[in-house]
Short mmCIF file of C-alpha atoms in Angstrom, two decimals:
data_model
loop_
_atom_site.label_atom_id
_atom_site.label_comp_id
_atom_site.label_asym_id
_atom_site.label_seq_id
_atom_site.Cartn_x
_atom_site.Cartn_y
_atom_site.Cartn_z
CA MET J 1 3.97 -49.87 -15.73
CA THR J 2 5.79 -47.74 -13.42
CA THR J 3 5.06 -44.17 -11.88
CA THR J 4 7.09 -41.41 -11.46
CA GLN J 5 6.40 -39.64 -8.29
CA ALA J 6 6.88 -36.40 -8.40
CA PRO J 7 9.64 -34.75 -6.40
CA THR J 8 8.87 -32.33 -3.19
CA GLN J 9 8.50 -28.64 -4.14
CA GLU J 10 7.65 -25.36 -2.43
CA PHE J 11 5.99 -22.81 -2.97
CA LEU J 12 7.87 -19.31 -2.00
CA LEU J 13 5.18 -16.86 -1.38
CA PRO J 14 4.94 -14.68 -5.17
CA ASP J 15 5.12 -10.71 -5.14
CA VAL J 16 0.74 -10.60 -6.05
CA GLY J 17 1.04 -6.59 -6.87
CA GLU J 18 3.65 -4.10 -7.51
CA GLY J 19 7.19 -4.06 -5.80
CA LEU J 20 5.17 -5.35 -2.84
CA THR J 21 7.91 -7.01 -0.18
CA GLU J 22 5.61 -8.76 2.57
CA ALA J 23 2.13 -10.39 3.26
CA GLU J 24 0.72 -11.99 5.86
CA ILE J 25 -1.20 -15.02 6.21
CA VAL J 26 -4.67 -15.24 6.20
CA GLU J 27 -6.08 -18.09 5.98
CA TRP J 28 -4.98 -21.74 4.72
CA LYS J 29 -7.38 -23.51 2.52
CA VAL J 30 -5.52 -26.84 2.27
CA ALA J 31 -4.49 -28.75 5.41
CA VAL J 32 -1.69 -30.90 6.18
CA GLY J 33 -2.48 -34.25 3.75
CA ASP J 34 -4.82 -32.87 1.12
CA VAL J 35 -4.26 -33.80 -1.81
CA ILE J 36 -3.98 -30.95 -4.80
CA ALA J 37 -4.54 -30.01 -7.97
CA ILE J 38 -2.01 -27.29 -10.11
CA ASN J 39 -4.30 -23.88 -9.93
CA ASP J 40 -6.22 -24.89 -6.71
CA ILE J 41 -6.64 -22.03 -3.83
CA ILE J 42 -4.79 -23.06 -1.08
CA VAL J 43 -4.26 -19.90 0.85
CA GLU J 44 -5.30 -16.31 0.93
CA ILE J 45 -3.03 -13.63 2.31
CA GLU J 46 -3.05 -9.77 3.05
CA THR J 47 -0.64 -7.92 1.18
CA ALA J 48 -0.17 -3.80 1.57
CA LYS J 49 -3.08 -3.30 -1.14
CA SER J 50 -5.48 -6.14 -0.62
CA LEU J 51 -6.40 -9.95 0.14
CA VAL J 52 -5.64 -11.99 -2.86
CA GLU J 53 -5.61 -16.06 -2.59
CA LEU J 54 -3.20 -18.03 -4.08
CA PRO J 55 -3.76 -21.03 -6.53
CA SER J 56 -1.41 -23.77 -6.36
CA PRO J 57 1.65 -24.00 -8.53
CA TYR J 58 2.54 -27.94 -7.95
CA ALA J 59 -0.10 -30.98 -7.95
CA GLY J 60 0.57 -33.73 -4.71
CA THR J 61 -0.17 -33.74 -1.18
CA VAL J 62 0.60 -30.72 0.94
CA LEU J 63 3.19 -32.34 2.93
CA ALA J 64 3.71 -28.99 5.93
CA LEU J 65 2.33 -25.71 6.54
CA MET J 66 5.35 -23.90 6.71
CA VAL J 67 3.91 -20.45 8.25
CA ASP J 68 1.02 -20.39 10.08
CA ALA J 69 -1.92 -18.32 9.71
CA GLY J 70 -1.79 -14.46 11.45
CA VAL J 71 1.96 -14.55 10.88
CA THR J 72 3.50 -11.52 8.17
CA VAL J 73 6.49 -13.50 6.29
CA ASP J 74 9.06 -12.07 3.22
CA VAL J 75 7.80 -12.16 -0.61
CA GLY J 76 10.03 -15.35 -1.59
CA THR J 77 9.58 -17.14 2.08
CA PRO J 78 8.43 -20.36 1.80
CA ILE J 79 5.51 -21.02 2.98
CA ILE J 80 3.94 -24.72 2.07
CA ARG J 81 5.65 -28.12 1.01
CA VAL J 82 3.90 -30.48 -1.95
CA GLY J 83 4.97 -32.97 -3.42
CA ASP J 84 4.43 -36.87 -2.78
CA PRO J 85 4.89 -38.24 1.05
CA ALA J 86 7.09 -40.79 0.35
CA SER J 87 9.80 -38.90 -1.35
CA THR J 88 10.30 -37.19 2.07
CA GLY J 89 11.77 -40.37 3.30
CA PRO J 90 10.49 -42.44 6.71
CA SER J 91 10.15 -39.30 8.99
CA THR J 92 7.97 -37.83 10.88
CA GLY J 93 5.16 -36.25 9.40
CA PRO J 94 5.14 -32.99 8.17
CA SER J 95 5.39 -29.92 10.09
CA THR J 96 3.28 -27.31 10.36
CA GLY J 97 5.98 -25.02 9.61
CA PRO J 98 8.74 -23.49 11.09
CA SER J 99 7.24 -20.47 13.05
CA THR J 100 5.43 -22.80 16.55
CA GLY J 101 9.21 -23.87 17.15
CA GLU J 102 7.64 -27.29 18.12
CA PRO J 103 8.44 -30.34 15.56
CA ALA J 104 5.29 -32.21 14.12
CA PRO J 105 4.71 -35.34 16.54
CA GLY J 106 5.39 -38.22 15.01
CA PRO J 107 7.80 -41.50 15.64
CA ALA J 108 11.23 -40.92 17.24
CA ALA J 109 13.22 -42.23 14.67
CA ALA J 110 13.31 -44.78 11.19
CA ALA J 111 15.63 -47.53 10.07
CA PRO J 112 19.16 -45.78 9.98
CA GLN J 113 20.24 -45.38 6.11
CA PRO J 114 23.60 -46.64 5.46
CA GLU J 115 24.36 -42.68 4.19
CA MET J 116 23.26 -40.98 7.35
CA ALA J 117 24.17 -43.46 9.89
CA ILE J 118 23.76 -41.68 13.95
CA ASP J 119 25.30 -43.03 16.61
CA LEU J 120 22.50 -43.25 18.78
CA SER J 121 24.74 -43.76 22.02
CA ASN J 122 25.63 -40.26 21.46
CA PRO J 123 22.41 -37.97 21.95
CA ALA J 124 23.85 -34.75 20.44
CA ALA J 125 24.19 -36.18 17.46
CA SER J 126 20.96 -36.22 16.87
CA GLY J 127 21.19 -31.99 17.06
CA GLY J 128 19.60 -32.31 20.37
CA GLY J 129 16.42 -31.67 19.79
CA GLU J 130 13.87 -34.48 21.66
CA GLY J 131 11.13 -36.41 20.03
CA GLU J 132 13.47 -35.85 16.47
CA SER J 133 13.53 -37.89 13.81
CA LEU J 134 16.91 -39.17 13.72
CA VAL J 135 17.29 -39.94 10.26
CA GLY J 136 15.63 -38.45 6.53
CA ARG J 137 14.94 -35.51 8.46
CA ASN J 138 14.74 -32.62 6.16
CA LYS J 139 16.14 -29.96 8.34
CA ALA J 140 13.06 -27.43 6.62
CA GLU J 141 10.94 -29.50 8.34
CA ARG J 142 11.55 -28.92 12.16
CA GLY J 143 11.04 -25.68 13.73
CA PRO J 144 13.56 -23.55 15.16
CA VAL J 145 15.91 -25.00 18.05
CA ARG J 146 19.11 -22.91 19.98
CA ARG J 147 21.79 -24.98 20.47
CA ALA J 148 23.40 -24.16 23.61
CA ARG J 149 26.89 -21.76 23.80
CA LYS J 150 30.31 -24.12 24.30
CA GLY J 151 30.68 -24.28 27.69
CA SER J 152 27.07 -23.41 29.17
CA ALA J 153 25.12 -26.06 30.49
CA SER J 154 21.44 -26.81 31.48
CA PRO J 155 20.86 -25.54 34.84
CA SER J 156 20.40 -28.26 36.91
CA THR J 157 17.33 -27.16 39.27
CA GLU J 158 14.16 -25.39 38.70
CA ALA J 159 14.96 -22.34 39.99
CA GLY J 160 18.20 -22.52 37.48
CA ALA J 161 15.63 -22.95 34.61
CA ASN J 162 13.43 -19.94 35.82
CA THR J 163 16.25 -18.08 36.01
CA GLN J 164 17.88 -19.01 32.48
CA MET J 165 14.21 -18.40 31.19
CA GLN J 166 14.01 -14.84 32.49
CA LEU J 167 17.69 -13.68 30.88
CA GLN J 168 16.47 -14.76 27.63
CA GLY J 169 13.29 -13.38 27.95
CA ALA J 170 15.13 -9.66 29.01
CA PHE J 171 18.03 -10.47 26.62
CA ALA J 172 17.01 -12.70 23.25
CA PRO J 173 15.24 -10.26 20.82
CA GLY J 174 11.75 -10.43 20.60
CA GLY J 175 11.75 -12.38 23.87
CA ALA J 176 12.22 -16.48 24.06
CA GLU J 177 9.21 -16.38 22.49
CA SER J 178 9.73 -20.14 20.66
CA ASP J 179 13.51 -20.99 21.95
CA GLU J 180 13.59 -23.65 24.99
CA VAL J 181 17.11 -24.56 26.98
CA VAL J 182 18.92 -26.87 25.13
CA ALA J 183 21.66 -29.17 26.61
CA SER J 184 25.18 -28.25 25.77
CA ASP J 185 27.49 -30.73 24.37
CA GLU J 186 29.42 -30.34 27.47
CA PRO J 187 28.39 -32.26 31.37
CA ALA J 188 26.33 -30.07 33.12
CA VAL J 189 28.48 -27.96 36.04
CA PRO J 190 26.04 -28.60 39.24
CA ALA J 191 25.03 -25.29 39.80
CA THR J 192 24.24 -24.28 43.13
CA PRO J 193 20.46 -23.08 44.09
CA ALA J 194 20.02 -19.25 45.60
CA PRO J 195 18.86 -19.10 49.20
CA PRO J 196 15.12 -17.80 49.04
CA ALA J 197 14.62 -14.48 49.24
CA PRO J 198 12.64 -13.79 53.20
CA GLU J 199 9.45 -12.36 52.23
CA PRO J 200 8.55 -9.03 53.10
CA VAL J 201 6.22 -7.73 56.18
CA ASP J 202 6.89 -4.64 56.77
CA ALA J 203 8.14 -2.40 54.19
CA LEU J 204 7.68 -1.33 50.79
CA VAL J 205 10.28 -3.65 48.70
CA PRO J 206 10.14 -4.38 44.88
CA ALA J 207 8.35 -7.50 42.99
CA ARG J 208 10.84 -10.36 43.31
CA ALA J 209 12.36 -11.10 39.79
CA THR J 210 10.17 -14.26 39.15
CA ASP J 211 6.46 -12.00 38.90
CA PRO J 212 5.38 -11.49 35.99
CA ALA J 213 5.65 -7.73 35.77
CA ALA J 214 8.88 -7.83 36.27
CA VAL J 215 10.31 -9.82 33.57
CA ARG J 216 8.76 -9.78 30.03
CA ALA J 217 5.88 -13.31 29.58
CA LEU J 218 7.61 -16.45 28.32
CA ALA J 219 4.95 -17.75 25.29
CA LYS J 220 5.17 -19.52 21.81
CA PRO J 221 4.36 -17.18 18.69
CA PRO J 222 1.17 -18.80 18.25
CA VAL J 223 0.30 -17.90 22.22
CA ARG J 224 1.14 -14.31 21.96
CA LYS J 225 -1.44 -14.22 18.49
CA LEU J 226 -3.91 -16.12 21.03
CA ALA J 227 -3.99 -13.43 24.02
CA LYS J 228 -3.41 -10.63 21.48
CA ASP J 229 -7.19 -12.08 19.51
CA LEU J 230 -9.10 -12.64 23.08
CA GLY J 231 -7.57 -9.16 24.59
CA VAL J 232 -5.18 -11.02 27.26
CA ASP J 233 -2.60 -9.47 28.66
CA LEU J 234 -0.22 -12.40 28.63
CA ALA J 235 2.42 -10.82 31.66
CA ALA J 236 -1.27 -11.39 33.88
CA CYS J 237 -1.65 -14.77 32.96
CA ARG J 238 -0.62 -17.75 35.55
CA ALA J 239 2.21 -19.69 33.82
CA SER J 240 1.98 -23.31 33.88
CA GLY J 241 3.77 -24.10 31.19
CA PRO J 242 7.11 -25.50 31.83
CA GLY J 243 9.98 -23.19 32.57
CA GLY J 244 7.14 -20.45 33.19
CA THR J 245 5.79 -20.11 29.82
CA VAL J 246 2.61 -19.26 29.04
CA THR J 247 0.75 -22.32 27.46
CA ARG J 248 -2.55 -21.55 25.12
CA ASP J 249 -5.06 -23.15 28.53
CA ASP J 250 -3.73 -20.12 30.69
CA VAL J 251 -4.73 -17.74 28.12
CA HIS J 252 -8.50 -19.13 27.39
CA ALA J 253 -8.63 -19.54 31.41
CA ALA J 254 -7.78 -16.32 31.68
CA ALA J 255 -9.95 -15.22 28.81
CA GLY J 256 -12.87 -17.29 30.59
CA ARG J 257 -12.53 -14.78 33.28
CA GLY J 258 -13.83 -12.41 32.02
CA ALA J 259 -10.43 -10.31 33.85
CA ALA J 260 -6.87 -10.11 34.34
CA PRO J 261 -5.96 -13.43 36.50
CA GLU J 262 -4.56 -11.88 39.95
CA GLN J 263 -0.67 -10.78 40.04
CA VAL J 264 1.89 -9.38 42.33
CA PRO J 265 2.38 -5.96 42.34
CA ALA J 266 5.46 -4.23 41.81
CA ALA J 267 5.09 -2.54 45.67
CA MET J 268 3.05 -3.27 48.15
CA PRO J 269 1.85 -1.55 51.56
CA ALA J 270 3.18 -3.36 55.21
CA THR J 271 0.10 -4.36 55.67
CA THR J 272 -0.87 -6.80 53.11
CA SER J 273 0.39 -10.21 52.14
CA ALA J 274 2.07 -10.88 49.42
CA SER J 275 0.14 -13.59 48.33
CA THR J 276 -2.97 -11.52 48.42
CA PRO J 277 -4.08 -11.21 45.28
CA ARG J 278 -4.51 -7.25 43.65
CA PRO J 279 -8.15 -7.45 42.32
CA ALA J 280 -8.33 -6.71 38.45
CA ALA J 281 -9.10 -2.80 36.86
CA ALA J 282 -12.62 -2.17 36.18
CA GLY J 283 -13.53 -2.26 32.56
CA GLY J 284 -10.66 -4.71 31.54
CA ALA J 285 -7.05 -3.42 29.41
CA ARG J 286 -7.01 0.54 29.75
CA GLU J 287 -5.04 0.22 26.14
CA THR J 288 -4.97 -1.89 23.31
CA ARG J 289 -2.15 -1.90 20.12
CA GLU J 290 -3.55 -3.08 16.74
CA PRO J 291 0.01 -3.69 14.38
CA VAL J 292 -0.40 -1.17 11.32
CA LYS J 293 0.27 -3.53 8.21
CA GLY J 294 -1.74 -4.65 5.42
CA VAL J 295 -3.94 -2.13 3.64
CA ARG J 296 -3.21 0.46 6.47
CA LYS J 297 0.47 0.58 6.63
CA MET J 298 0.31 0.97 2.53
CA MET J 299 -2.27 3.78 2.98
CA ALA J 300 -0.34 5.37 5.92
CA GLY J 301 3.05 5.70 3.88
CA ALA J 302 1.08 6.46 1.05
CA MET J 303 -0.89 10.11 2.78
CA VAL J 304 2.95 10.88 4.34
CA GLY J 305 4.33 10.68 0.82
CA SER J 306 1.76 12.87 -0.87
CA ALA J 307 1.31 15.10 2.18
CA PHE J 308 4.64 16.67 2.16
CA SER J 309 5.96 16.09 -1.64
CA ALA J 310 2.37 17.52 -3.10
CA PRO J 311 1.84 21.02 -1.80
CA HIS J 312 -1.82 20.92 -1.28
CA VAL J 313 -4.56 23.34 -2.10
CA THR J 314 -7.88 23.11 -1.34
CA GLU J 315 -11.14 24.65 -2.42
CA TRP J 316 -14.78 24.17 -1.63
CA VAL J 317 -18.10 25.03 -3.16
CA THR J 318 -21.67 24.89 -2.18
CA VAL J 319 -24.29 23.74 -5.06
CA ASP J 320 -28.16 23.57 -5.01
CA VAL J 321 -28.47 20.16 -5.93
CA THR J 322 -32.03 19.49 -6.06
CA ARG J 323 -32.30 19.33 -9.67
CA THR J 324 -29.63 16.39 -9.52
CA MET J 325 -31.87 14.42 -6.75
CA GLU J 326 -34.70 15.15 -8.79
CA LEU J 327 -32.65 13.33 -11.93
CA VAL J 328 -31.63 10.86 -9.85
CA GLU J 329 -35.30 9.68 -8.66
CA ARG J 330 -36.52 9.73 -12.60
CA LEU J 331 -32.99 7.55 -13.59
CA LYS J 332 -33.90 4.60 -11.47
CA ASP J 333 -36.96 4.00 -13.15
CA HIS J 334 -35.25 4.27 -16.81
CA ARG J 335 -35.19 0.93 -18.75
CA ASP J 336 -31.89 1.09 -19.20
CA LEU J 337 -30.74 1.65 -15.83
CA ARG J 338 -33.58 -1.06 -13.92
CA GLY J 339 -31.16 -3.22 -11.69
CA LEU J 340 -28.61 -0.69 -11.00
CA LYS J 341 -27.82 1.44 -8.08
CA VAL J 342 -28.70 4.99 -9.41
CA SER J 343 -27.19 7.44 -7.06
CA PRO J 344 -25.74 11.41 -6.81
CA LEU J 345 -22.33 9.74 -6.65
CA LEU J 346 -22.94 8.39 -10.10
CA VAL J 347 -23.45 11.84 -11.22
CA LEU J 348 -20.36 13.27 -9.99
CA ALA J 349 -18.77 11.28 -11.55
CA ARG J 350 -20.27 11.61 -14.95
CA ALA J 351 -20.10 15.37 -13.82
CA CYS J 352 -16.09 15.25 -13.55
CA VAL J 353 -15.33 12.69 -16.84
CA LEU J 354 -16.81 15.74 -18.92
CA ALA J 355 -15.34 19.16 -16.54
CA MET J 356 -12.16 17.38 -17.49
CA ARG J 357 -12.81 18.45 -21.14
CA ARG J 358 -12.65 22.17 -20.21
CA THR J 359 -9.40 22.15 -17.65
CA PRO J 360 -7.57 17.82 -18.78
CA VAL J 361 -4.65 19.30 -16.05
CA ILE J 362 -6.98 17.97 -13.34
CA ASN J 363 -6.15 14.31 -15.06
CA SER J 364 -2.00 14.83 -15.10
CA THR J 365 0.42 13.96 -12.91
CA TRP J 366 3.51 15.35 -11.95
CA ASP J 367 7.04 13.66 -13.15
CA GLU J 368 9.63 14.72 -10.25
CA ALA J 369 12.37 12.86 -11.65
CA ALA J 370 11.74 13.93 -15.41
CA GLN J 371 10.45 17.39 -14.42
CA GLU J 372 7.40 17.05 -16.62
CA VAL J 373 3.87 17.21 -16.31
CA VAL J 374 2.26 14.12 -17.52
CA LEU J 375 -1.30 14.66 -19.42
CA LYS J 376 -3.58 12.11 -19.07
CA HIS J 377 -5.86 11.30 -22.19
CA TYR J 378 -7.67 8.60 -20.73
CA VAL J 379 -9.41 9.26 -17.12
CA ASN J 380 -8.77 6.14 -14.92
CA LEU J 381 -11.93 7.21 -11.94
CA GLY J 382 -11.06 6.33 -8.62
CA ILE J 383 -13.70 6.26 -5.69
CA ALA J 384 -12.23 6.34 -2.66
CA ALA J 385 -13.88 3.11 0.17
CA ALA J 386 -13.43 2.91 3.54
CA THR J 387 -13.31 -1.20 4.43
CA PRO J 388 -12.47 -2.82 7.89
CA ARG J 389 -9.87 -3.27 6.52
CA GLY J 390 -8.90 0.21 5.61
CA LEU J 391 -9.25 2.71 2.70
CA VAL J 392 -8.52 1.46 -0.71
CA VAL J 393 -9.18 3.63 -3.77
CA PRO J 394 -10.24 1.13 -6.63
CA ASN J 395 -10.71 2.86 -10.28
CA VAL J 396 -12.59 2.53 -13.04
CA LYS J 397 -10.24 2.18 -15.96
CA ASP J 398 -11.86 4.53 -18.75
CA ALA J 399 -14.43 5.99 -17.34
CA HIS J 400 -14.03 8.70 -20.23
CA ASP J 401 -15.67 5.92 -22.75
CA LEU J 402 -18.41 4.88 -20.36
CA ALA J 403 -21.98 5.75 -20.64
CA LEU J 404 -23.85 6.19 -18.07
CA PRO J 405 -25.60 2.33 -17.53
CA GLU J 406 -21.80 1.43 -18.24
CA LEU J 407 -20.71 3.68 -15.59
CA ALA J 408 -23.46 2.91 -12.86
CA ALA J 409 -22.62 -0.79 -13.37
CA ALA J 410 -18.59 -0.10 -12.97
CA LEU J 411 -19.40 1.89 -9.78
CA GLY J 412 -21.95 -0.71 -8.15
CA GLU J 413 -18.99 -3.53 -9.16
CA LEU J 414 -16.25 -1.89 -7.77
CA THR J 415 -17.75 -0.46 -4.93
CA ALA J 416 -19.24 -3.95 -3.28
CA THR J 417 -15.62 -6.11 -4.50
CA ALA J 418 -14.16 -3.20 -1.82
CA ARG J 419 -16.41 -3.76 0.85
CA GLU J 420 -16.09 -7.91 0.33
CA GLY J 421 -12.37 -6.78 0.73
CA ARG J 422 -11.39 -8.78 -2.28
CA THR J 423 -10.28 -5.96 -4.09
CA GLN J 424 -6.88 -6.71 -6.70
CA PRO J 425 -3.62 -4.54 -6.59
CA ALA J 426 -4.97 -4.40 -10.24
CA GLU J 427 -8.07 -2.48 -10.05
CA MET J 428 -6.17 0.19 -7.46
CA ALA J 429 -3.33 0.83 -9.59
CA GLY J 430 -2.98 3.18 -11.98
CA GLY J 431 -6.03 6.18 -11.23
CA THR J 432 -5.59 9.93 -12.43
CA PHE J 433 -8.60 11.34 -10.91
CA THR J 434 -10.28 10.08 -6.84
CA ILE J 435 -13.49 10.89 -5.69
CA THR J 436 -14.22 10.09 -1.78
CA ASN J 437 -17.86 10.67 -0.86
CA VAL J 438 -17.71 11.62 3.17
CA GLY J 439 -21.74 12.20 2.49
CA VAL J 440 -22.40 8.64 3.63
CA PHE J 441 -21.48 9.47 7.17
CA GLY J 442 -22.94 12.55 7.92
CA VAL J 443 -20.21 15.16 6.92
CA ASP J 444 -20.15 18.17 4.93
CA ALA J 445 -16.88 18.20 3.48
CA GLY J 446 -13.32 17.86 4.17
CA THR J 447 -10.15 18.18 2.90
CA PRO J 448 -9.33 15.04 1.22
CA ILE J 449 -5.12 14.45 0.54
CA ILE J 450 -4.58 13.93 -3.30
CA ASN J 451 -3.94 9.60 -4.00
CA PRO J 452 -0.05 9.30 -4.99
CA GLY J 453 0.64 9.11 -8.75
CA GLU J 454 -2.38 11.81 -9.30
CA SER J 455 -2.88 16.07 -9.41
CA ALA J 456 -6.57 16.36 -7.47
CA ILE J 457 -9.37 14.78 -5.42
CA LEU J 458 -12.66 15.74 -5.13
CA CYS J 459 -14.58 15.39 -1.63
CA PHE J 460 -18.59 15.01 -1.99
CA GLY J 461 -20.13 15.99 1.09
CA ALA J 462 -23.69 15.11 2.33
CA VAL J 463 -27.04 16.02 0.83
CA THR J 464 -28.87 17.38 3.03
CA LYS J 465 -31.75 20.21 2.73
CA LYS J 466 -31.34 24.21 4.02
CA PRO J 467 -33.25 27.50 3.23
CA TRP J 468 -31.75 29.04 0.55
CA VAL J 469 -31.97 31.82 -1.95
CA VAL J 470 -33.81 31.29 -5.29
CA THR J 471 -34.72 34.19 -7.92
CA ARG J 472 -38.29 33.75 -9.53
CA ASP J 473 -38.53 36.64 -12.36
CA GLY J 474 -36.48 38.86 -10.53
CA VAL J 475 -37.68 38.40 -6.94
CA ASP J 476 -35.78 36.63 -4.60
CA GLU J 477 -36.97 34.26 -2.52
CA ILE J 478 -35.97 31.67 0.32
CA VAL J 479 -36.82 28.35 -0.27
CA VAL J 480 -36.18 24.80 1.45
CA ARG J 481 -33.37 23.32 -1.04
CA GLN J 482 -31.34 20.60 -1.07
CA VAL J 483 -28.05 21.53 -1.17
CA THR J 484 -23.93 19.92 -0.97
CA THR J 485 -20.49 21.08 -0.19
CA LEU J 486 -17.38 19.91 -2.92
CA ALA J 487 -13.83 20.27 -1.72
CA LEU J 488 -11.33 19.58 -4.61
CA SER J 489 -7.61 19.37 -3.24
CA PHE J 490 -5.09 20.01 -6.37
CA ASP J 491 -1.33 19.81 -6.77
CA HIS J 492 -0.62 23.39 -6.71
CA ARG J 493 3.17 22.73 -8.31
CA HIS J 494 1.48 22.82 -11.78
CA VAL J 495 -2.50 23.31 -10.87
CA ASP J 496 -2.85 26.81 -10.55
CA GLY J 497 -5.71 28.33 -9.14
CA GLN J 498 -7.32 29.16 -12.30
CA ALA J 499 -7.13 25.70 -13.57
CA GLY J 500 -8.66 24.53 -10.03
CA SER J 501 -11.25 26.74 -9.97
CA GLN J 502 -12.61 26.21 -13.68
CA PHE J 503 -12.76 22.84 -12.93
CA LEU J 504 -14.80 23.29 -9.28
CA ALA J 505 -17.26 25.21 -10.98
CA ASP J 506 -17.59 22.93 -14.18
CA VAL J 507 -18.63 20.21 -12.18
CA ALA J 508 -21.18 22.19 -9.40
CA SER J 509 -23.03 24.10 -12.61
CA ILE J 510 -24.05 20.53 -13.73
CA LEU J 511 -25.12 19.05 -10.21
CA GLU J 512 -27.12 22.13 -10.14
CA ASP J 513 -28.39 21.87 -13.74
CA PRO J 514 -27.92 18.64 -15.02
CA ALA J 515 -29.29 19.45 -18.42
CA SER J 516 -25.71 22.00 -18.83
CA ALA J 517 -23.76 18.47 -19.70
CA LEU J 518 -25.26 18.76 -22.60
CA LEU J 519 -22.32 22.12 -23.18
CA PHE J 520 -19.18 20.09 -22.38
#
């Protein structure tokens, strides 16, 4: 009985959200050579909304990981190749992906097939890549190789090679990060090396073209990422690679020294020799750049869009929440709430849902295209959560239908998942109203920006003890009470001051006297 070999399949990065265009490869869960089944988790990616683990749609052997961890790619880009090793031909083992810029190690050649015969006497026939398989090599399995222009030639001296690498770094988009000097199809023309410039000794002179500060440091993308992760300045690294490129060992060496390697300054006094190292600045780098991507990029775009499309109005109220705090302590011992997190936020969430019954326009959205106000007859209650990856706003679906124990369980699960960075895009979609709790940071209040697609957001400040005027039997007394501040931002295109004030006052009355919730 014969077995049919599975064809080689390439898994394209899918859109795991609603119209997402790109994602970052965070961590591969498999390695080249692993045997996987359908629905096995193969990779963790970060989109503009969350961290997502992707299952494999194919079964077979992992032949190539086509994108390195830490690289952001567009939706639809091949990221992994799966199949039977025999189906790829007797060529080199699977590549680690085009982003490395280097072909995978392996045998230099294999037995030629009749339809792919190559003249071994002509090096140009193989594509010019050294260490490249001549036969049976899938073009997508090797790193990108730039072919020299017609009539150009490889420099015949080391000085010429350095100059050419510097020109590539200066004029190529993104620098010569993954390109190498490649031999052309025509014989090289011997180049006459330029005479060395004399060492300056009596005057201030500009740095030479080969100084690290004069041109962009040459390094491949993985090396650049390693340098960024370790906080090492590539321009200050000693370049020991071919053609003056910075290698991984150079970056590790610079990081191990705890300071930037020696470098030649752009200008130096006449009393200082050009070979004298310049002391590194104390305290390390003075600036650090972080790319805006993933959740932070999405949040930035959403906040800009909301701030400049919806006219915000923010109202404040300071509330005595002593009775709410006492209620929270009693509820913690209630048999229906044991094992659940009971906090003032839970009471506030319930108060918001109840107050919307009197002011439904708070739970609506403005449809600019249709010039309509869309009233929602359900409440998807969003809770803004700060995570290491940025601000996310997952929401409790149909919070209006949940009893207090069910709402407590949903809020606990929602916040725990968000802090772990495991919130899925579907859990952040479709929100109708949001609460942001700045009180956990000891902040009294703020002016929050409305979450896109909603009409209002409530900011919950810190609960602190303050002197408060209490009237007892017609007599005003100053006593210590637990007080907080609520701030409501709403879209003033359709939520007027009366509606916003009514909603905020209702929420405040429930927090001041939880028994008043029976009136709603």
